[in-house]
Amino acid sequence: MAGDRAYEMLWDCGYCGAQKLLGKSQKFCPQCGAPQDTQARYFPDEPDKVEVLGHRYEGADKICPACQAPNGALAEFCGRCGSPLSEAARAKRLQDQVRADEAKFAASLSLRQQEAERRRHPAAVAPPARTGNQRLYLWVAVALSVLGLVLALLFWTRQETVVVSGHYWRQAIQIERYGPVAESAWCDSMPFAAYGVARHSEIRSYQQIPDGQDCQMRRVDRGDGTFTEHQECRPKYRSEPVYDQRCDYRIDRWSWSREASAEGHDLAPRWPSTGLAGARPCLGCEREGGRESRFEVLLRGQGREYRCGLAQEAWRGMRDGSRWTLKVGAVDKQPRCDSLKPVD
Ligand SMILES: [Zn+2]
Ligand SMILES: [Zn+2]
């Protein structure tokens, strides 16, 4: 980027061990004369930064295919061995180094030191441990057995011949009552009929308030032994609670109060009497809510009783003493009621 200042990348000589050599100005080791390995370039730590003045960027270095020496982007022949550079590969660039804060910078620093250490002593670093695989196999085995058990529970059934030994029915009506109910709402949307109101302050939303900037320094490897540095900033926000008035109140409404039910073992189901206390909306008045019915046949198998809930017509049609086949779960012993079939 224009206006960004440029600095020297650093490299360490792989032959004589000389360190912190300059990526742009020292294409050869000043101690032993070995050509710079462009792959060994790294970003310097803050105190080792050397600014490059009056340097015009022309592109990433060309690597001589014959002697591996780095040459400027405009060179046509290798400055070291004279080979033509028309087929030369370009120096690889490092990934951008981004420094958000001091802690992250220290972390990337120690990573780089570890990397350098490994290059110097390849044997000193232990191979990665291989404990993960066995644990994975164990988990897969456990998961498969659980799956098998669940499938057995669902699908493994035995067929039994059962005899209808009785019937059962239950019918219920839900009863609602008109009276005070406790509710809560934002005070600006409280119903008019509310009474016994208590107000308190509560967080209703959050507001995003501009709060300075988040800045980070980005270093970009230019591939010619230099890098540029520029600051990237984003606006930062902090969220602040917005309080409002919350109202706890009572209001008269219809709400569930009780259930009236009837049950029996005959074939004539009845609805229960509800004994409603008045039907107009007055305090303490009652009205009917939902109705529900349940019809069950009682079945006797080999040493075991089953109950099956059925539609009313099917329920009435199963005569006492008639014989049926029924599938029963081999593991959970539960009847599969939709498998009921008459025996001839
Ligand atoms: Zn050297
Ligand atoms: Zn060369």
mmCIF file with all atom_site columns, C-alpha atoms in Angstrom, residues 132-302:
data_model
loop_
_atom_site.group_PDB
_atom_site.id
_atom_site.type_symbol
_atom_site.label_atom_id
_atom_site.label_alt_id
_atom_site.label_comp_id
_atom_site.label_asym_id
_atom_site.label_entity_id
_atom_site.label_seq_id
_atom_site.pdbx_PDB_ins_code
_atom_site.Cartn_x
_atom_site.Cartn_y
_atom_site.Cartn_z
_atom_site.occupancy
_atom_site.B_iso_or_equiv
_atom_site.pdbx_formal_charge
_atom_site.auth_seq_id
_atom_site.auth_comp_id
_atom_site.auth_asym_id
_atom_site.auth_atom_id
_atom_site.pdbx_PDB_model_num
ATOM 1   C CA . GLY A 1 132 ? -7.238  -40.429 20.403 1.00 0.00 ? 132 GLY A CA 1
ATOM 2   C CA . ASN A 1 133 ? -8.024  -43.338 18.037 1.00 0.00 ? 133 ASN A CA 1
ATOM 3   C CA . GLN A 1 134 ? -8.625  -46.064 20.626 1.00 0.00 ? 134 GLN A CA 1
ATOM 4   C CA . ARG A 1 135 ? -10.952 -43.800 22.574 1.00 0.00 ? 135 ARG A CA 1
ATOM 5   C CA . LEU A 1 136 ? -12.864 -43.064 19.351 1.00 0.00 ? 136 LEU A CA 1
ATOM 6   C CA . TYR A 1 137 ? -13.332 -46.798 18.607 1.00 0.00 ? 137 TYR A CA 1
ATOM 7   C CA . LEU A 1 138 ? -14.637 -47.319 22.131 1.00 0.00 ? 138 LEU A CA 1
ATOM 8   C CA . TRP A 1 139 ? -17.203 -44.559 21.711 1.00 0.00 ? 139 TRP A CA 1
ATOM 9   C CA . VAL A 1 140 ? -18.323 -45.917 18.334 1.00 0.00 ? 140 VAL A CA 1
ATOM 10  C CA . ALA A 1 141 ? -18.784 -49.381 19.897 1.00 0.00 ? 141 ALA A CA 1
ATOM 11  C CA . VAL A 1 142 ? -20.842 -47.944 22.767 1.00 0.00 ? 142 VAL A CA 1
ATOM 12  C CA . ALA A 1 143 ? -22.981 -45.885 20.378 1.00 0.00 ? 143 ALA A CA 1
ATOM 13  C CA . LEU A 1 144 ? -23.644 -48.943 18.149 1.00 0.00 ? 144 LEU A CA 1
ATOM 14  C CA . SER A 1 145 ? -24.725 -51.090 21.112 1.00 0.00 ? 145 SER A CA 1
ATOM 15  C CA . VAL A 1 146 ? -27.090 -48.380 22.342 1.00 0.00 ? 146 VAL A CA 1
ATOM 16  C CA . LEU A 1 147 ? -28.531 -48.070 18.837 1.00 0.00 ? 147 LEU A CA 1
ATOM 17  C CA . GLY A 1 148 ? -28.982 -51.865 18.652 1.00 0.00 ? 148 GLY A CA 1
ATOM 18  C CA . LEU A 1 149 ? -30.799 -51.892 21.981 1.00 0.00 ? 149 LEU A CA 1
ATOM 19  C CA . VAL A 1 150 ? -33.138 -49.103 20.889 1.00 0.00 ? 150 VAL A CA 1
ATOM 20  C CA . LEU A 1 151 ? -33.934 -50.904 17.609 1.00 0.00 ? 151 LEU A CA 1
ATOM 21  C CA . ALA A 1 152 ? -34.623 -54.167 19.493 1.00 0.00 ? 152 ALA A CA 1
ATOM 22  C CA . LEU A 1 153 ? -36.911 -52.248 21.851 1.00 0.00 ? 153 LEU A CA 1
ATOM 23  C CA . LEU A 1 154 ? -38.878 -50.862 18.904 1.00 0.00 ? 154 LEU A CA 1
ATOM 24  C CA . PHE A 1 155 ? -39.070 -53.711 16.417 1.00 0.00 ? 155 PHE A CA 1
ATOM 25  C CA . TRP A 1 156 ? -38.436 -57.073 18.084 1.00 0.00 ? 156 TRP A CA 1
ATOM 26  C CA . THR A 1 157 ? -41.857 -58.463 18.969 1.00 0.00 ? 157 THR A CA 1
ATOM 27  C CA . ARG A 1 158 ? -43.462 -61.823 19.685 1.00 0.00 ? 158 ARG A CA 1
ATOM 28  C CA . GLN A 1 159 ? -47.013 -62.674 18.636 1.00 0.00 ? 159 GLN A CA 1
ATOM 29  C CA . GLU A 1 160 ? -49.427 -63.789 21.342 1.00 0.00 ? 160 GLU A CA 1
ATOM 30  C CA . THR A 1 161 ? -53.015 -64.957 21.305 1.00 0.00 ? 161 THR A CA 1
ATOM 31  C CA . VAL A 1 162 ? -55.028 -62.887 23.757 1.00 0.00 ? 162 VAL A CA 1
ATOM 32  C CA . VAL A 1 163 ? -58.591 -63.030 25.055 1.00 0.00 ? 163 VAL A CA 1
ATOM 33  C CA . VAL A 1 164 ? -60.728 -59.951 25.647 1.00 0.00 ? 164 VAL A CA 1
ATOM 34  C CA . SER A 1 165 ? -61.356 -59.961 29.378 1.00 0.00 ? 165 SER A CA 1
ATOM 35  C CA . GLY A 1 166 ? -63.138 -56.646 29.800 1.00 0.00 ? 166 GLY A CA 1
ATOM 36  C CA . HIS A 1 167 ? -63.629 -53.063 28.756 1.00 0.00 ? 167 HIS A CA 1
ATOM 37  C CA . TYR A 1 168 ? -62.812 -49.726 30.280 1.00 0.00 ? 168 TYR A CA 1
ATOM 38  C CA . TRP A 1 169 ? -63.838 -46.180 29.428 1.00 0.00 ? 169 TRP A CA 1
ATOM 39  C CA . ARG A 1 170 ? -63.148 -42.776 30.843 1.00 0.00 ? 170 ARG A CA 1
ATOM 40  C CA . GLN A 1 171 ? -64.617 -39.442 29.695 1.00 0.00 ? 171 GLN A CA 1
ATOM 41  C CA . ALA A 1 172 ? -63.578 -36.086 31.093 1.00 0.00 ? 172 ALA A CA 1
ATOM 42  C CA . ILE A 1 173 ? -64.585 -32.434 30.779 1.00 0.00 ? 173 ILE A CA 1
ATOM 43  C CA . GLN A 1 174 ? -62.229 -29.625 31.680 1.00 0.00 ? 174 GLN A CA 1
ATOM 44  C CA . ILE A 1 175 ? -63.889 -26.842 33.689 1.00 0.00 ? 175 ILE A CA 1
ATOM 45  C CA . GLU A 1 176 ? -62.769 -23.227 33.582 1.00 0.00 ? 176 GLU A CA 1
ATOM 46  C CA . ARG A 1 177 ? -63.508 -20.621 36.215 1.00 0.00 ? 177 ARG A CA 1
ATOM 47  C CA . TYR A 1 178 ? -63.733 -16.846 35.866 1.00 0.00 ? 178 TYR A CA 1
ATOM 48  C CA . GLY A 1 179 ? -61.587 -15.078 38.448 1.00 0.00 ? 179 GLY A CA 1
ATOM 49  C CA . PRO A 1 180 ? -58.357 -13.287 39.319 1.00 0.00 ? 180 PRO A CA 1
ATOM 50  C CA . VAL A 1 181 ? -55.178 -14.407 37.543 1.00 0.00 ? 181 VAL A CA 1
ATOM 51  C CA . ALA A 1 182 ? -51.645 -13.054 38.169 1.00 0.00 ? 182 ALA A CA 1
ATOM 52  C CA . GLU A 1 183 ? -49.964 -11.611 35.063 1.00 0.00 ? 183 GLU A CA 1
ATOM 53  C CA . SER A 1 184 ? -47.060 -9.380  34.162 1.00 0.00 ? 184 SER A CA 1
ATOM 54  C CA . ALA A 1 185 ? -46.513 -6.985  31.218 1.00 0.00 ? 185 ALA A CA 1
ATOM 55  C CA . TRP A 1 186 ? -44.623 -3.846  30.244 1.00 0.00 ? 186 TRP A CA 1
ATOM 56  C CA . CYS A 1 187 ? -46.627 -1.069  31.852 1.00 0.00 ? 187 CYS A CA 1
ATOM 57  C CA . ASP A 1 188 ? -47.264 0.644   28.498 1.00 0.00 ? 188 ASP A CA 1
ATOM 58  C CA . SER A 1 189 ? -49.094 -2.453  27.227 1.00 0.00 ? 189 SER A CA 1
ATOM 59  C CA . MET A 1 190 ? -50.977 -3.459  30.369 1.00 0.00 ? 190 MET A CA 1
ATOM 60  C CA . PRO A 1 191 ? -54.711 -4.290  29.847 1.00 0.00 ? 191 PRO A CA 1
ATOM 61  C CA . PHE A 1 192 ? -57.167 -1.694  31.131 1.00 0.00 ? 192 PHE A CA 1
ATOM 62  C CA . ALA A 1 193 ? -58.931 -4.198  33.370 1.00 0.00 ? 193 ALA A CA 1
ATOM 63  C CA . ALA A 1 194 ? -55.787 -4.824  35.442 1.00 0.00 ? 194 ALA A CA 1
ATOM 64  C CA . TYR A 1 195 ? -55.893 -4.142  39.174 1.00 0.00 ? 195 TYR A CA 1
ATOM 65  C CA . GLY A 1 196 ? -53.572 -4.561  42.175 1.00 0.00 ? 196 GLY A CA 1
ATOM 66  C CA . VAL A 1 197 ? -50.680 -3.216  40.076 1.00 0.00 ? 197 VAL A CA 1
ATOM 67  C CA . ALA A 1 198 ? -47.085 -3.274  41.396 1.00 0.00 ? 198 ALA A CA 1
ATOM 68  C CA . ARG A 1 199 ? -44.396 -1.560  39.288 1.00 0.00 ? 199 ARG A CA 1
ATOM 69  C CA . HIS A 1 200 ? -40.699 -2.260  39.142 1.00 0.00 ? 200 HIS A CA 1
ATOM 70  C CA . SER A 1 201 ? -37.809 -1.387  36.869 1.00 0.00 ? 201 SER A CA 1
ATOM 71  C CA . GLU A 1 202 ? -36.471 -4.075  34.486 1.00 0.00 ? 202 GLU A CA 1
ATOM 72  C CA . ILE A 1 203 ? -34.079 -4.301  31.505 1.00 0.00 ? 203 ILE A CA 1
ATOM 73  C CA . ARG A 1 204 ? -36.185 -4.106  28.343 1.00 0.00 ? 204 ARG A CA 1
ATOM 74  C CA . SER A 1 205 ? -33.494 -3.936  25.650 1.00 0.00 ? 205 SER A CA 1
ATOM 75  C CA . TYR A 1 206 ? -29.842 -3.144  25.019 1.00 0.00 ? 206 TYR A CA 1
ATOM 76  C CA . GLN A 1 207 ? -28.445 -0.162  23.206 1.00 0.00 ? 207 GLN A CA 1
ATOM 77  C CA . GLN A 1 208 ? -25.177 -0.285  21.235 1.00 0.00 ? 208 GLN A CA 1
ATOM 78  C CA . ILE A 1 209 ? -23.044 2.737   22.073 1.00 0.00 ? 209 ILE A CA 1
ATOM 79  C CA . PRO A 1 210 ? -19.866 3.627   20.101 1.00 0.00 ? 210 PRO A CA 1
ATOM 80  C CA . ASP A 1 211 ? -16.875 3.026   22.356 1.00 0.00 ? 211 ASP A CA 1
ATOM 81  C CA . GLY A 1 212 ? -13.620 3.843   20.576 1.00 0.00 ? 212 GLY A CA 1
ATOM 82  C CA . GLN A 1 213 ? -11.884 1.553   18.110 1.00 0.00 ? 213 GLN A CA 1
ATOM 83  C CA . ASP A 1 214 ? -10.411 -1.927  17.941 1.00 0.00 ? 214 ASP A CA 1
ATOM 84  C CA . CYS A 1 215 ? -7.076  -1.660  16.175 1.00 0.00 ? 215 CYS A CA 1
ATOM 85  C CA . GLN A 1 216 ? -4.613  -4.217  14.966 1.00 0.00 ? 216 GLN A CA 1
ATOM 86  C CA . MET A 1 217 ? -1.337  -4.084  13.115 1.00 0.00 ? 217 MET A CA 1
ATOM 87  C CA . ARG A 1 218 ? -1.120  -6.131  9.907  1.00 0.00 ? 218 ARG A CA 1
ATOM 88  C CA . ARG A 1 219 ? 2.280   -7.106  8.481  1.00 0.00 ? 219 ARG A CA 1
ATOM 89  C CA . VAL A 1 220 ? 2.306   -8.127  4.814  1.00 0.00 ? 220 VAL A CA 1
ATOM 90  C CA . ASP A 1 221 ? 5.236   -10.091 3.364  1.00 0.00 ? 221 ASP A CA 1
ATOM 91  C CA . ARG A 1 222 ? 6.045   -8.653  -0.076 1.00 0.00 ? 222 ARG A CA 1
ATOM 92  C CA . GLY A 1 223 ? 8.227   -11.575 -1.139 1.00 0.00 ? 223 GLY A CA 1
ATOM 93  C CA . ASP A 1 224 ? 11.301  -9.456  -1.883 1.00 0.00 ? 224 ASP A CA 1
ATOM 94  C CA . GLY A 1 225 ? 12.734  -9.614  1.634  1.00 0.00 ? 225 GLY A CA 1
ATOM 95  C CA . THR A 1 226 ? 10.650  -6.697  2.892  1.00 0.00 ? 226 THR A CA 1
ATOM 96  C CA . PHE A 1 227 ? 7.289   -6.341  4.526  1.00 0.00 ? 227 PHE A CA 1
ATOM 97  C CA . THR A 1 228 ? 4.869   -3.469  5.099  1.00 0.00 ? 228 THR A CA 1
ATOM 98  C CA . GLU A 1 229 ? 2.977   -2.656  8.218  1.00 0.00 ? 229 GLU A CA 1
ATOM 99  C CA . HIS A 1 230 ? -0.349  -0.903  8.472  1.00 0.00 ? 230 HIS A CA 1
ATOM 100 C CA . GLN A 1 231 ? -2.991  -0.366  11.089 1.00 0.00 ? 231 GLN A CA 1
ATOM 101 C CA . GLU A 1 232 ? -6.524  -1.668  10.621 1.00 0.00 ? 232 GLU A CA 1
ATOM 102 C CA . CYS A 1 233 ? -9.203  -0.174  12.864 1.00 0.00 ? 233 CYS A CA 1
ATOM 103 C CA . ARG A 1 234 ? -12.849 -1.020  13.403 1.00 0.00 ? 234 ARG A CA 1
ATOM 104 C CA . PRO A 1 235 ? -15.341 0.905   15.517 1.00 0.00 ? 235 PRO A CA 1
ATOM 105 C CA . LYS A 1 236 ? -16.049 -0.780  18.841 1.00 0.00 ? 236 LYS A CA 1
ATOM 106 C CA . TYR A 1 237 ? -19.377 -0.828  20.695 1.00 0.00 ? 237 TYR A CA 1
ATOM 107 C CA . ARG A 1 238 ? -20.433 -1.469  24.230 1.00 0.00 ? 238 ARG A CA 1
ATOM 108 C CA . SER A 1 239 ? -23.941 -2.547  25.021 1.00 0.00 ? 239 SER A CA 1
ATOM 109 C CA . GLU A 1 240 ? -25.872 -0.685  27.699 1.00 0.00 ? 240 GLU A CA 1
ATOM 110 C CA . PRO A 1 241 ? -29.145 -1.832  29.241 1.00 0.00 ? 241 PRO A CA 1
ATOM 111 C CA . VAL A 1 242 ? -32.289 0.235   28.685 1.00 0.00 ? 242 VAL A CA 1
ATOM 112 C CA . TYR A 1 243 ? -34.615 0.053   31.678 1.00 0.00 ? 243 TYR A CA 1
ATOM 113 C CA . ASP A 1 244 ? -38.400 0.312   31.599 1.00 0.00 ? 244 ASP A CA 1
ATOM 114 C CA . GLN A 1 245 ? -41.351 -0.095  33.950 1.00 0.00 ? 245 GLN A CA 1
ATOM 115 C CA . ARG A 1 246 ? -42.669 -3.639  34.368 1.00 0.00 ? 246 ARG A CA 1
ATOM 116 C CA . CYS A 1 247 ? -46.119 -4.148  35.906 1.00 0.00 ? 247 CYS A CA 1
ATOM 117 C CA . ASP A 1 248 ? -47.219 -7.158  37.961 1.00 0.00 ? 248 ASP A CA 1
ATOM 118 C CA . TYR A 1 249 ? -51.005 -7.152  38.260 1.00 0.00 ? 249 TYR A CA 1
ATOM 119 C CA . ARG A 1 250 ? -54.126 -9.240  38.675 1.00 0.00 ? 250 ARG A CA 1
ATOM 120 C CA . ILE A 1 251 ? -56.896 -9.486  36.132 1.00 0.00 ? 251 ILE A CA 1
ATOM 121 C CA . ASP A 1 252 ? -60.132 -11.460 35.916 1.00 0.00 ? 252 ASP A CA 1
ATOM 122 C CA . ARG A 1 253 ? -60.016 -14.129 33.222 1.00 0.00 ? 253 ARG A CA 1
ATOM 123 C CA . TRP A 1 254 ? -61.286 -17.601 32.371 1.00 0.00 ? 254 TRP A CA 1
ATOM 124 C CA . SER A 1 255 ? -58.685 -20.175 33.419 1.00 0.00 ? 255 SER A CA 1
ATOM 125 C CA . TRP A 1 256 ? -58.551 -23.902 34.082 1.00 0.00 ? 256 TRP A CA 1
ATOM 126 C CA . SER A 1 257 ? -59.974 -24.794 37.435 1.00 0.00 ? 257 SER A CA 1
ATOM 127 C CA . ARG A 1 258 ? -60.854 -28.498 37.651 1.00 0.00 ? 258 ARG A CA 1
ATOM 128 C CA . GLU A 1 259 ? -61.747 -31.667 35.730 1.00 0.00 ? 259 GLU A CA 1
ATOM 129 C CA . ALA A 1 260 ? -65.037 -33.533 35.905 1.00 0.00 ? 260 ALA A CA 1
ATOM 130 C CA . SER A 1 261 ? -64.693 -37.185 34.884 1.00 0.00 ? 261 SER A CA 1
ATOM 131 C CA . ALA A 1 262 ? -66.661 -40.423 34.688 1.00 0.00 ? 262 ALA A CA 1
ATOM 132 C CA . GLU A 1 263 ? -65.379 -43.954 34.121 1.00 0.00 ? 263 GLU A CA 1
ATOM 133 C CA . GLY A 1 264 ? -66.756 -47.462 33.934 1.00 0.00 ? 264 GLY A CA 1
ATOM 134 C CA . HIS A 1 265 ? -66.313 -51.029 32.730 1.00 0.00 ? 265 HIS A CA 1
ATOM 135 C CA . ASP A 1 266 ? -69.570 -51.364 30.770 1.00 0.00 ? 266 ASP A CA 1
ATOM 136 C CA . LEU A 1 267 ? -70.184 -50.622 27.071 1.00 0.00 ? 267 LEU A CA 1
ATOM 137 C CA . ALA A 1 268 ? -72.224 -47.427 27.630 1.00 0.00 ? 268 ALA A CA 1
ATOM 138 C CA . PRO A 1 269 ? -69.828 -44.511 28.173 1.00 0.00 ? 269 PRO A CA 1
ATOM 139 C CA . ARG A 1 270 ? -71.390 -41.379 29.692 1.00 0.00 ? 270 ARG A CA 1
ATOM 140 C CA . TRP A 1 271 ? -70.290 -37.810 30.133 1.00 0.00 ? 271 TRP A CA 1
ATOM 141 C CA . PRO A 1 272 ? -69.849 -36.679 33.734 1.00 0.00 ? 272 PRO A CA 1
ATOM 142 C CA . SER A 1 273 ? -72.185 -34.118 35.254 1.00 0.00 ? 273 SER A CA 1
ATOM 143 C CA . THR A 1 274 ? -70.307 -30.854 35.555 1.00 0.00 ? 274 THR A CA 1
ATOM 144 C CA . GLY A 1 275 ? -72.233 -29.015 38.248 1.00 0.00 ? 275 GLY A CA 1
ATOM 145 C CA . LEU A 1 276 ? -71.240 -25.653 36.778 1.00 0.00 ? 276 LEU A CA 1
ATOM 146 C CA . ALA A 1 277 ? -71.439 -22.719 39.183 1.00 0.00 ? 277 ALA A CA 1
ATOM 147 C CA . GLY A 1 278 ? -73.263 -20.166 37.000 1.00 0.00 ? 278 GLY A CA 1
ATOM 148 C CA . ALA A 1 279 ? -72.372 -19.499 33.366 1.00 0.00 ? 279 ALA A CA 1
ATOM 149 C CA . ARG A 1 280 ? -72.229 -15.738 32.983 1.00 0.00 ? 280 ARG A CA 1
ATOM 150 C CA . PRO A 1 281 ? -68.785 -14.156 33.432 1.00 0.00 ? 281 PRO A CA 1
ATOM 151 C CA . CYS A 1 282 ? -69.088 -13.263 37.085 1.00 0.00 ? 282 CYS A CA 1
ATOM 152 C CA . LEU A 1 283 ? -66.380 -13.816 39.672 1.00 0.00 ? 283 LEU A CA 1
ATOM 153 C CA . GLY A 1 284 ? -66.398 -17.519 40.532 1.00 0.00 ? 284 GLY A CA 1
ATOM 154 C CA . CYS A 1 285 ? -68.549 -18.494 37.523 1.00 0.00 ? 285 CYS A CA 1
ATOM 155 C CA . GLU A 1 286 ? -67.626 -21.663 35.627 1.00 0.00 ? 286 GLU A CA 1
ATOM 156 C CA . ARG A 1 287 ? -67.858 -22.907 32.028 1.00 0.00 ? 287 ARG A CA 1
ATOM 157 C CA . GLU A 1 288 ? -66.879 -26.004 30.066 1.00 0.00 ? 288 GLU A CA 1
ATOM 158 C CA . GLY A 1 289 ? -63.458 -26.230 28.461 1.00 0.00 ? 289 GLY A CA 1
ATOM 159 C CA . GLY A 1 290 ? -62.278 -29.218 26.364 1.00 0.00 ? 290 GLY A CA 1
ATOM 160 C CA . ARG A 1 291 ? -63.729 -32.713 26.455 1.00 0.00 ? 291 ARG A CA 1
ATOM 161 C CA . GLU A 1 292 ? -61.743 -35.942 26.145 1.00 0.00 ? 292 GLU A CA 1
ATOM 162 C CA . SER A 1 293 ? -62.558 -39.645 25.984 1.00 0.00 ? 293 SER A CA 1
ATOM 163 C CA . ARG A 1 294 ? -60.532 -42.794 26.364 1.00 0.00 ? 294 ARG A CA 1
ATOM 164 C CA . PHE A 1 295 ? -61.701 -46.324 25.506 1.00 0.00 ? 295 PHE A CA 1
ATOM 165 C CA . GLU A 1 296 ? -59.596 -49.315 26.530 1.00 0.00 ? 296 GLU A CA 1
ATOM 166 C CA . VAL A 1 297 ? -59.992 -53.083 26.119 1.00 0.00 ? 297 VAL A CA 1
ATOM 167 C CA . LEU A 1 298 ? -58.492 -55.331 28.742 1.00 0.00 ? 298 LEU A CA 1
ATOM 168 C CA . LEU A 1 299 ? -56.693 -58.345 27.228 1.00 0.00 ? 299 LEU A CA 1
ATOM 169 C CA . ARG A 1 300 ? -55.441 -61.464 28.951 1.00 0.00 ? 300 ARG A CA 1
ATOM 170 C CA . GLY A 1 301 ? -52.407 -63.176 27.410 1.00 0.00 ? 301 GLY A CA 1
ATOM 171 C CA . GLN A 1 302 ? -50.092 -65.895 28.682 1.00 0.00 ? 302 GLN A CA 1
#
